[in-house]
């Protein structure tokens, strides 16, 4: 314990940074654990599509969507979801909805917005479309 106190007194900036990072990790862990939106794998998505008729919402730009997307995916930008432009999704509120982006980093916020809009089963695809295509899973081009 004496060495820890000596380190803290000799390196206050590093110590404060370490405490800040620790608090951030704890906060993010708690937020993820209590979120109604869960990350799923590619195999989980395939199972949801095949057995529960899941709806896939692709939040990438229309140009990226046309370059390749999961079969049956609906293209809605995060702005569309945030603004409540969800007419195309309203009939699917009771079905599983899987939100994905390019690499799995920006789909959480639109997914949480869908939960607030009353969707009961909302998921995000871990690693996004890059993870999907990285496993050579099928994509539709165009449209």
Short mmCIF file of N, CA and C in Angstrom, two decimals:
data_model
loop_
_atom_site.label_atom_id
_atom_site.label_comp_id
_atom_site.label_asym_id
_atom_site.label_seq_id
_atom_site.Cartn_x
_atom_site.Cartn_y
_atom_site.Cartn_z
N UNK A 1 0.83 -1.20 0.00
CA UNK A 1 0.00 0.00 0.00
C UNK A 1 0.87 1.26 0.00
N UNK A 2 2.00 1.16 0.66
CA UNK A 2 2.91 2.30 0.73
C UNK A 2 3.44 2.66 -0.66
N UNK A 3 3.67 1.63 -1.50
CA UNK A 3 4.16 1.87 -2.84
C UNK A 3 3.10 2.53 -3.71
N UNK A 4 1.85 2.16 -3.49
CA UNK A 4 0.76 2.78 -4.24
C UNK A 4 0.68 4.26 -3.90
N UNK A 5 0.73 4.58 -2.63
CA UNK A 5 0.65 5.99 -2.22
C UNK A 5 1.84 6.79 -2.75
N UNK A 6 2.99 6.16 -2.77
CA UNK A 6 4.18 6.83 -3.29
C UNK A 6 4.02 7.07 -4.80
N UNK A 7 3.49 6.07 -5.52
CA UNK A 7 3.25 6.23 -6.95
C UNK A 7 2.26 7.35 -7.22
N UNK A 8 1.17 7.38 -6.45
CA UNK A 8 0.15 8.41 -6.63
C UNK A 8 0.73 9.80 -6.38
N UNK A 9 1.55 9.94 -5.35
CA UNK A 9 2.12 11.26 -5.06
C UNK A 9 3.17 11.66 -6.11
N UNK A 10 3.85 10.69 -6.69
CA UNK A 10 4.87 11.01 -7.70
C UNK A 10 4.28 11.18 -9.11
N UNK A 11 3.12 10.57 -9.35
CA UNK A 11 2.50 10.62 -10.69
C UNK A 11 1.00 10.94 -10.58
N UNK A 12 0.65 12.15 -10.19
CA UNK A 12 -0.77 12.46 -9.99
C UNK A 12 -1.59 12.43 -11.29
N UNK A 13 -1.00 12.84 -12.42
CA UNK A 13 -1.74 12.86 -13.67
C UNK A 13 -2.08 11.42 -14.11
N UNK A 14 -1.10 10.53 -14.04
CA UNK A 14 -1.35 9.13 -14.39
C UNK A 14 -2.37 8.51 -13.45
N UNK A 15 -2.30 8.84 -12.19
CA UNK A 15 -3.24 8.28 -11.21
C UNK A 15 -4.66 8.75 -11.48
N UNK A 16 -4.82 10.02 -11.79
CA UNK A 16 -6.15 10.56 -12.10
C UNK A 16 -6.68 9.93 -13.39
N UNK A 17 -5.81 9.78 -14.38
CA UNK A 17 -6.22 9.15 -15.64
C UNK A 17 -6.66 7.71 -15.40
N UNK A 18 -5.93 6.99 -14.57
CA UNK A 18 -6.27 5.60 -14.27
C UNK A 18 -7.64 5.51 -13.59
N UNK A 19 -7.88 6.38 -12.62
CA UNK A 19 -9.17 6.39 -11.92
C UNK A 19 -10.29 6.74 -12.90
N UNK A 20 -10.04 7.71 -13.78
CA UNK A 20 -11.04 8.08 -14.78
C UNK A 20 -11.38 6.93 -15.70
N UNK A 21 -10.36 6.21 -16.15
CA UNK A 21 -10.59 5.05 -17.01
C UNK A 21 -11.34 3.95 -16.28
N UNK A 22 -11.01 3.73 -15.03
CA UNK A 22 -11.69 2.72 -14.23
C UNK A 22 -13.18 3.06 -14.10
N UNK A 23 -13.48 4.31 -13.82
CA UNK A 23 -14.87 4.75 -13.70
C UNK A 23 -15.59 4.58 -15.04
N UNK A 24 -14.93 4.92 -16.15
CA UNK A 24 -15.54 4.77 -17.47
C UNK A 24 -15.84 3.31 -17.79
N UNK A 25 -14.92 2.41 -17.46
CA UNK A 25 -15.14 0.98 -17.71
C UNK A 25 -16.30 0.47 -16.87
N UNK A 26 -16.36 0.86 -15.62
CA UNK A 26 -17.46 0.43 -14.75
C UNK A 26 -18.79 0.96 -15.27
N UNK A 27 -18.83 2.22 -15.67
CA UNK A 27 -20.05 2.83 -16.19
C UNK A 27 -20.53 2.12 -17.45
N UNK A 28 -19.61 1.88 -18.40
CA UNK A 28 -19.99 1.23 -19.65
C UNK A 28 -20.44 -0.21 -19.41
N UNK A 29 -19.81 -0.89 -18.49
CA UNK A 29 -20.21 -2.27 -18.17
C UNK A 29 -21.61 -2.30 -17.60
N UNK A 30 -21.90 -1.40 -16.67
CA UNK A 30 -23.24 -1.33 -16.09
C UNK A 30 -24.28 -0.92 -17.12
N UNK A 31 -23.93 0.02 -17.97
CA UNK A 31 -24.87 0.48 -19.00
C UNK A 31 -25.20 -0.65 -19.97
N UNK A 32 -24.19 -1.41 -20.38
CA UNK A 32 -24.41 -2.54 -21.29
C UNK A 32 -25.24 -3.63 -20.62
N UNK A 33 -24.95 -3.90 -19.36
CA UNK A 33 -25.66 -4.97 -18.65
C UNK A 33 -27.13 -4.63 -18.43
N UNK A 34 -27.46 -3.36 -18.28
CA UNK A 34 -28.83 -2.97 -18.01
C UNK A 34 -29.60 -2.53 -19.25
N UNK A 35 -28.92 -2.47 -20.39
CA UNK A 35 -29.57 -2.04 -21.63
C UNK A 35 -30.57 -3.08 -22.11
N UNK A 36 -31.66 -2.61 -22.70
CA UNK A 36 -32.64 -3.51 -23.30
C UNK A 36 -32.19 -3.99 -24.67
N UNK A 37 -31.16 -3.35 -25.22
CA UNK A 37 -30.61 -3.72 -26.52
C UNK A 37 -29.39 -4.59 -26.28
N UNK A 38 -29.39 -5.78 -26.86
CA UNK A 38 -28.29 -6.72 -26.69
C UNK A 38 -27.58 -6.95 -28.02
N UNK A 39 -26.27 -7.16 -27.95
CA UNK A 39 -25.49 -7.52 -29.14
C UNK A 39 -25.71 -8.99 -29.45
N UNK A 40 -25.80 -9.29 -30.74
CA UNK A 40 -25.91 -10.69 -31.15
C UNK A 40 -24.85 -11.00 -32.20
N UNK A 41 -24.55 -12.27 -32.35
CA UNK A 41 -23.55 -12.71 -33.32
C UNK A 41 -24.21 -12.96 -34.68
N UNK A 42 -23.38 -13.24 -35.67
CA UNK A 42 -23.90 -13.55 -37.00
C UNK A 42 -24.78 -14.80 -36.97
N UNK A 43 -24.38 -15.81 -36.22
CA UNK A 43 -25.18 -17.04 -36.16
C UNK A 43 -26.51 -16.78 -35.45
N UNK A 44 -26.51 -15.91 -34.43
CA UNK A 44 -27.76 -15.55 -33.76
C UNK A 44 -28.69 -14.81 -34.73
N UNK A 45 -28.13 -13.93 -35.55
CA UNK A 45 -28.94 -13.21 -36.54
C UNK A 45 -29.55 -14.18 -37.54
N UNK A 46 -28.76 -15.11 -38.02
CA UNK A 46 -29.26 -16.10 -38.97
C UNK A 46 -30.41 -16.90 -38.35
N UNK A 47 -30.25 -17.30 -37.10
CA UNK A 47 -31.30 -18.05 -36.40
C UNK A 47 -32.56 -17.20 -36.25
N UNK A 48 -32.40 -15.92 -35.87
CA UNK A 48 -33.56 -15.04 -35.72
C UNK A 48 -34.30 -14.83 -37.04
N UNK A 49 -33.55 -14.68 -38.11
CA UNK A 49 -34.18 -14.49 -39.42
C UNK A 49 -34.95 -15.74 -39.82
N UNK A 50 -34.33 -16.89 -39.64
CA UNK A 50 -34.94 -18.14 -40.09
C UNK A 50 -36.08 -18.61 -39.20
N UNK A 51 -35.96 -18.46 -37.90
CA UNK A 51 -36.97 -19.04 -37.02
C UNK A 51 -38.00 -18.03 -36.49
N UNK A 52 -37.62 -16.76 -36.40
CA UNK A 52 -38.54 -15.78 -35.83
C UNK A 52 -38.87 -14.64 -36.79
N UNK A 53 -38.45 -14.77 -38.05
CA UNK A 53 -38.75 -13.77 -39.08
C UNK A 53 -38.30 -12.37 -38.66
N UNK A 54 -37.06 -12.28 -38.18
CA UNK A 54 -36.51 -11.00 -37.72
C UNK A 54 -36.41 -9.99 -38.85
N UNK A 55 -36.50 -8.73 -38.49
CA UNK A 55 -36.36 -7.62 -39.42
C UNK A 55 -34.96 -7.03 -39.23
N UNK A 56 -34.24 -6.86 -40.32
CA UNK A 56 -32.89 -6.28 -40.27
C UNK A 56 -32.98 -4.82 -40.72
N UNK A 57 -32.46 -3.93 -39.87
CA UNK A 57 -32.43 -2.50 -40.19
C UNK A 57 -30.98 -2.09 -40.38
N UNK A 58 -30.65 -1.68 -41.58
CA UNK A 58 -29.29 -1.28 -41.94
C UNK A 58 -29.22 0.24 -41.87
N UNK A 59 -28.35 0.78 -41.01
CA UNK A 59 -28.31 2.22 -40.79
C UNK A 59 -27.22 2.93 -41.60
N UNK A 60 -26.62 2.22 -42.54
CA UNK A 60 -25.58 2.85 -43.36
C UNK A 60 -26.23 3.74 -44.42
N UNK A 61 -25.41 4.50 -45.12
CA UNK A 61 -25.93 5.38 -46.18
C UNK A 61 -26.53 4.55 -47.30
N UNK A 62 -27.36 5.16 -48.11
CA UNK A 62 -28.00 4.46 -49.21
C UNK A 62 -26.97 3.93 -50.20
N UNK A 63 -25.88 4.67 -50.42
CA UNK A 63 -24.84 4.21 -51.34
C UNK A 63 -24.15 2.95 -50.80
N UNK A 64 -23.83 2.95 -49.52
CA UNK A 64 -23.22 1.77 -48.90
C UNK A 64 -24.20 0.60 -48.91
N UNK A 65 -25.47 0.91 -48.66
CA UNK A 65 -26.51 -0.12 -48.66
C UNK A 65 -26.59 -0.80 -50.02
N UNK A 66 -26.53 -0.02 -51.08
CA UNK A 66 -26.61 -0.56 -52.44
C UNK A 66 -25.39 -1.39 -52.82
N UNK A 67 -24.25 -1.11 -52.19
CA UNK A 67 -23.03 -1.88 -52.47
C UNK A 67 -23.12 -3.29 -51.91
N UNK A 68 -23.96 -3.48 -50.91
CA UNK A 68 -24.14 -4.81 -50.35
C UNK A 68 -24.84 -4.75 -49.02
N UNK A 69 -25.91 -5.55 -48.87
CA UNK A 69 -26.66 -5.60 -47.62
C UNK A 69 -27.23 -7.00 -47.42
N UNK A 70 -27.68 -7.26 -46.21
CA UNK A 70 -28.27 -8.55 -45.88
C UNK A 70 -29.64 -8.66 -46.57
N UNK A 71 -29.94 -9.85 -47.04
CA UNK A 71 -31.21 -10.09 -47.75
C UNK A 71 -32.39 -9.63 -46.90
N UNK A 72 -33.25 -8.82 -47.48
CA UNK A 72 -34.45 -8.36 -46.81
C UNK A 72 -34.25 -7.19 -45.87
N UNK A 73 -33.04 -6.65 -45.80
CA UNK A 73 -32.77 -5.53 -44.90
C UNK A 73 -33.50 -4.26 -45.34
N UNK A 74 -33.86 -3.47 -44.35
CA UNK A 74 -34.50 -2.18 -44.59
C UNK A 74 -33.47 -1.10 -44.29
N UNK A 75 -33.32 -0.15 -45.19
CA UNK A 75 -32.34 0.92 -45.00
C UNK A 75 -33.00 2.13 -44.36
N UNK A 76 -32.60 2.42 -43.12
CA UNK A 76 -33.03 3.62 -42.40
C UNK A 76 -31.80 4.25 -41.77
N UNK A 77 -31.59 5.52 -42.01
CA UNK A 77 -30.44 6.18 -41.41
C UNK A 77 -30.72 6.47 -39.94
N UNK A 78 -29.67 6.67 -39.14
CA UNK A 78 -29.89 7.03 -37.74
C UNK A 78 -30.75 8.28 -37.59
N UNK A 79 -30.64 9.21 -38.53
CA UNK A 79 -31.45 10.43 -38.49
C UNK A 79 -32.92 10.09 -38.69
N UNK A 80 -33.22 9.20 -39.61
CA UNK A 80 -34.61 8.76 -39.83
C UNK A 80 -35.18 8.18 -38.54
N UNK A 81 -34.41 7.33 -37.89
CA UNK A 81 -34.88 6.68 -36.67
C UNK A 81 -35.05 7.71 -35.56
N UNK A 82 -34.09 8.60 -35.42
CA UNK A 82 -34.16 9.63 -34.38
C UNK A 82 -35.37 10.54 -34.58
N UNK A 83 -35.69 10.85 -35.84
CA UNK A 83 -36.82 11.72 -36.15
C UNK A 83 -38.15 11.00 -36.13
N UNK A 84 -38.13 9.69 -35.90
CA UNK A 84 -39.38 8.93 -35.83
C UNK A 84 -39.98 8.58 -37.17
N UNK A 85 -39.18 8.63 -38.25
CA UNK A 85 -39.66 8.27 -39.58
C UNK A 85 -39.62 6.75 -39.70
N UNK A 86 -40.59 6.09 -39.06
CA UNK A 86 -40.56 4.64 -38.93
C UNK A 86 -41.76 3.94 -39.55
N UNK A 87 -42.43 4.58 -40.48
CA UNK A 87 -43.65 4.00 -41.06
C UNK A 87 -43.40 2.60 -41.63
N UNK A 88 -42.22 2.40 -42.23
CA UNK A 88 -41.90 1.11 -42.83
C UNK A 88 -41.69 0.03 -41.76
N UNK A 89 -41.42 0.43 -40.54
CA UNK A 89 -41.16 -0.52 -39.45
C UNK A 89 -42.34 -0.72 -38.50
N UNK A 90 -43.29 0.17 -38.51
CA UNK A 90 -44.37 0.13 -37.52
C UNK A 90 -45.08 -1.21 -37.43
N UNK A 91 -45.23 -1.90 -38.55
CA UNK A 91 -45.95 -3.18 -38.53
C UNK A 91 -45.10 -4.31 -37.94
N UNK A 92 -43.84 -4.04 -37.63
CA UNK A 92 -42.93 -5.06 -37.11
C UNK A 92 -42.59 -4.87 -35.64
N UNK A 93 -43.38 -4.14 -34.89
CA UNK A 93 -43.04 -3.82 -33.50
C UNK A 93 -42.91 -5.03 -32.60
N UNK A 94 -43.63 -6.09 -32.88
CA UNK A 94 -43.58 -7.28 -32.02
C UNK A 94 -42.55 -8.30 -32.49
N UNK A 95 -41.98 -8.11 -33.66
CA UNK A 95 -40.97 -9.04 -34.17
C UNK A 95 -39.58 -8.60 -33.73
N UNK A 96 -38.62 -9.53 -33.73
CA UNK A 96 -37.24 -9.12 -33.42
C UNK A 96 -36.73 -8.16 -34.50
N UNK A 97 -36.07 -7.10 -34.07
CA UNK A 97 -35.49 -6.12 -34.98
C UNK A 97 -33.99 -6.07 -34.68
N UNK A 98 -33.19 -6.28 -35.72
CA UNK A 98 -31.73 -6.25 -35.57
C UNK A 98 -31.20 -5.04 -36.32
N UNK A 99 -30.56 -4.15 -35.60
CA UNK A 99 -30.00 -2.92 -36.18
C UNK A 99 -28.52 -3.16 -36.42
N UNK A 100 -28.05 -2.77 -37.61
CA UNK A 100 -26.63 -2.91 -37.89
C UNK A 100 -26.09 -1.68 -38.59
N UNK A 101 -24.78 -1.51 -38.46
CA UNK A 101 -24.08 -0.42 -39.14
C UNK A 101 -22.89 -1.04 -39.86
N UNK A 102 -21.93 -0.25 -40.23
CA UNK A 102 -20.79 -0.78 -40.99
C UNK A 102 -19.92 -1.71 -40.15
N UNK A 103 -19.60 -1.31 -38.92
CA UNK A 103 -18.68 -2.12 -38.13
C UNK A 103 -19.13 -2.38 -36.69
N UNK A 104 -20.35 -2.09 -36.37
CA UNK A 104 -20.89 -2.39 -35.05
C UNK A 104 -20.68 -1.33 -33.99
N UNK A 105 -20.19 -0.16 -34.38
CA UNK A 105 -19.91 0.88 -33.39
C UNK A 105 -21.00 1.94 -33.26
N UNK A 106 -21.80 2.13 -34.30
CA UNK A 106 -22.78 3.22 -34.25
C UNK A 106 -24.23 2.75 -34.30
N UNK A 107 -24.48 1.49 -34.12
CA UNK A 107 -25.86 1.00 -34.20
C UNK A 107 -26.59 1.01 -32.86
N UNK A 108 -25.88 1.18 -31.77
CA UNK A 108 -26.50 1.11 -30.44
C UNK A 108 -27.50 2.25 -30.22
N UNK A 109 -27.13 3.45 -30.59
CA UNK A 109 -28.02 4.60 -30.37
C UNK A 109 -29.33 4.49 -31.17
N UNK A 110 -29.28 4.17 -32.47
CA UNK A 110 -30.55 3.98 -33.20
C UNK A 110 -31.38 2.83 -32.61
N UNK A 111 -30.71 1.78 -32.16
CA UNK A 111 -31.43 0.65 -31.56
C UNK A 111 -32.15 1.08 -30.29
N UNK A 112 -31.50 1.88 -29.47
CA UNK A 112 -32.14 2.36 -28.24
C UNK A 112 -33.31 3.29 -28.56
N UNK A 113 -33.19 4.05 -29.66
CA UNK A 113 -34.31 4.90 -30.09
C UNK A 113 -35.51 4.05 -30.49
N UNK A 114 -35.27 2.90 -31.10
CA UNK A 114 -36.37 2.01 -31.47
C UNK A 114 -37.06 1.45 -30.23
N UNK A 115 -36.30 1.14 -29.21
CA UNK A 115 -36.89 0.66 -27.94
C UNK A 115 -37.80 1.74 -27.38
N UNK A 116 -37.37 2.99 -27.43
CA UNK A 116 -38.19 4.10 -26.92
C UNK A 116 -39.46 4.29 -27.75
N UNK A 117 -39.41 3.87 -29.01
CA UNK A 117 -40.57 3.97 -29.90
C UNK A 117 -41.54 2.81 -29.71
N UNK A 118 -41.21 1.87 -28.83
CA UNK A 118 -42.13 0.79 -28.52
C UNK A 118 -41.81 -0.56 -29.12
N UNK A 119 -40.66 -0.70 -29.75
CA UNK A 119 -40.26 -2.00 -30.28
C UNK A 119 -39.82 -2.88 -29.11
N UNK A 120 -40.29 -4.12 -29.10
CA UNK A 120 -40.11 -4.95 -27.91
C UNK A 120 -38.83 -5.79 -27.92
N UNK A 121 -38.37 -6.19 -29.08
CA UNK A 121 -37.16 -7.02 -29.18
C UNK A 121 -36.18 -6.37 -30.14
N UNK A 122 -35.22 -5.64 -29.60
CA UNK A 122 -34.27 -4.93 -30.45
C UNK A 122 -32.86 -5.42 -30.12
N UNK A 123 -32.10 -5.70 -31.17
CA UNK A 123 -30.74 -6.19 -31.03
C UNK A 123 -29.82 -5.39 -31.94
N UNK A 124 -28.53 -5.46 -31.69
CA UNK A 124 -27.53 -4.92 -32.61
C UNK A 124 -26.62 -6.06 -33.05
N UNK A 125 -26.12 -5.98 -34.27
CA UNK A 125 -25.23 -7.01 -34.80
C UNK A 125 -23.80 -6.68 -34.41
N UNK A 126 -23.21 -7.58 -33.63
CA UNK A 126 -21.82 -7.41 -33.21
C UNK A 126 -20.93 -7.37 -34.45
N UNK A 127 -20.07 -6.39 -34.54
CA UNK A 127 -19.14 -6.17 -35.66
C UNK A 127 -19.82 -5.73 -36.95
N UNK A 128 -21.11 -5.47 -36.92
CA UNK A 128 -21.82 -4.91 -38.06
C UNK A 128 -21.68 -5.70 -39.34
N UNK A 129 -21.86 -5.01 -40.46
CA UNK A 129 -21.81 -5.68 -41.75
C UNK A 129 -20.41 -6.15 -42.10
N UNK A 130 -19.39 -5.50 -41.58
CA UNK A 130 -18.02 -5.95 -41.86
C UNK A 130 -17.79 -7.34 -41.27
N UNK A 131 -18.33 -7.62 -40.09
CA UNK A 131 -18.23 -8.95 -39.51
C UNK A 131 -19.02 -9.97 -40.30
N UNK A 132 -20.18 -9.55 -40.79
CA UNK A 132 -21.03 -10.43 -41.60
C UNK A 132 -20.31 -10.81 -42.90
N UNK A 133 -19.82 -9.82 -43.61
CA UNK A 133 -19.15 -10.10 -44.89
C UNK A 133 -17.79 -10.76 -44.65
N UNK A 134 -17.16 -10.51 -43.51
CA UNK A 134 -15.89 -11.15 -43.18
C UNK A 134 -16.01 -12.65 -43.03
N UNK A 135 -17.21 -13.12 -42.72
CA UNK A 135 -17.46 -14.56 -42.62
C UNK A 135 -18.05 -15.11 -43.92
N UNK A 136 -17.99 -14.31 -44.97
CA UNK A 136 -18.48 -14.69 -46.30
C UNK A 136 -19.95 -15.10 -46.28
N UNK A 137 -20.73 -14.40 -45.50
CA UNK A 137 -22.17 -14.64 -45.47
C UNK A 137 -22.81 -13.85 -46.60
N UNK A 138 -23.99 -14.27 -47.09
CA UNK A 138 -24.55 -13.69 -48.32
C UNK A 138 -24.95 -12.22 -48.19
N UNK A 139 -24.70 -11.50 -49.26
CA UNK A 139 -25.09 -10.10 -49.39
C UNK A 139 -25.84 -9.92 -50.70
N UNK A 140 -26.76 -8.96 -50.70
CA UNK A 140 -27.48 -8.58 -51.91
C UNK A 140 -26.90 -7.26 -52.37
N UNK A 141 -26.63 -7.13 -53.64
CA UNK A 141 -26.07 -5.89 -54.19
C UNK A 141 -27.13 -5.17 -55.01
N UNK A 142 -27.04 -3.83 -55.00
CA UNK A 142 -28.01 -3.03 -55.73
C UNK A 142 -29.25 -2.77 -54.91
N UNK A 143 -30.35 -2.46 -55.56
CA UNK A 143 -31.65 -2.21 -54.94
C UNK A 143 -31.55 -1.10 -53.94
#
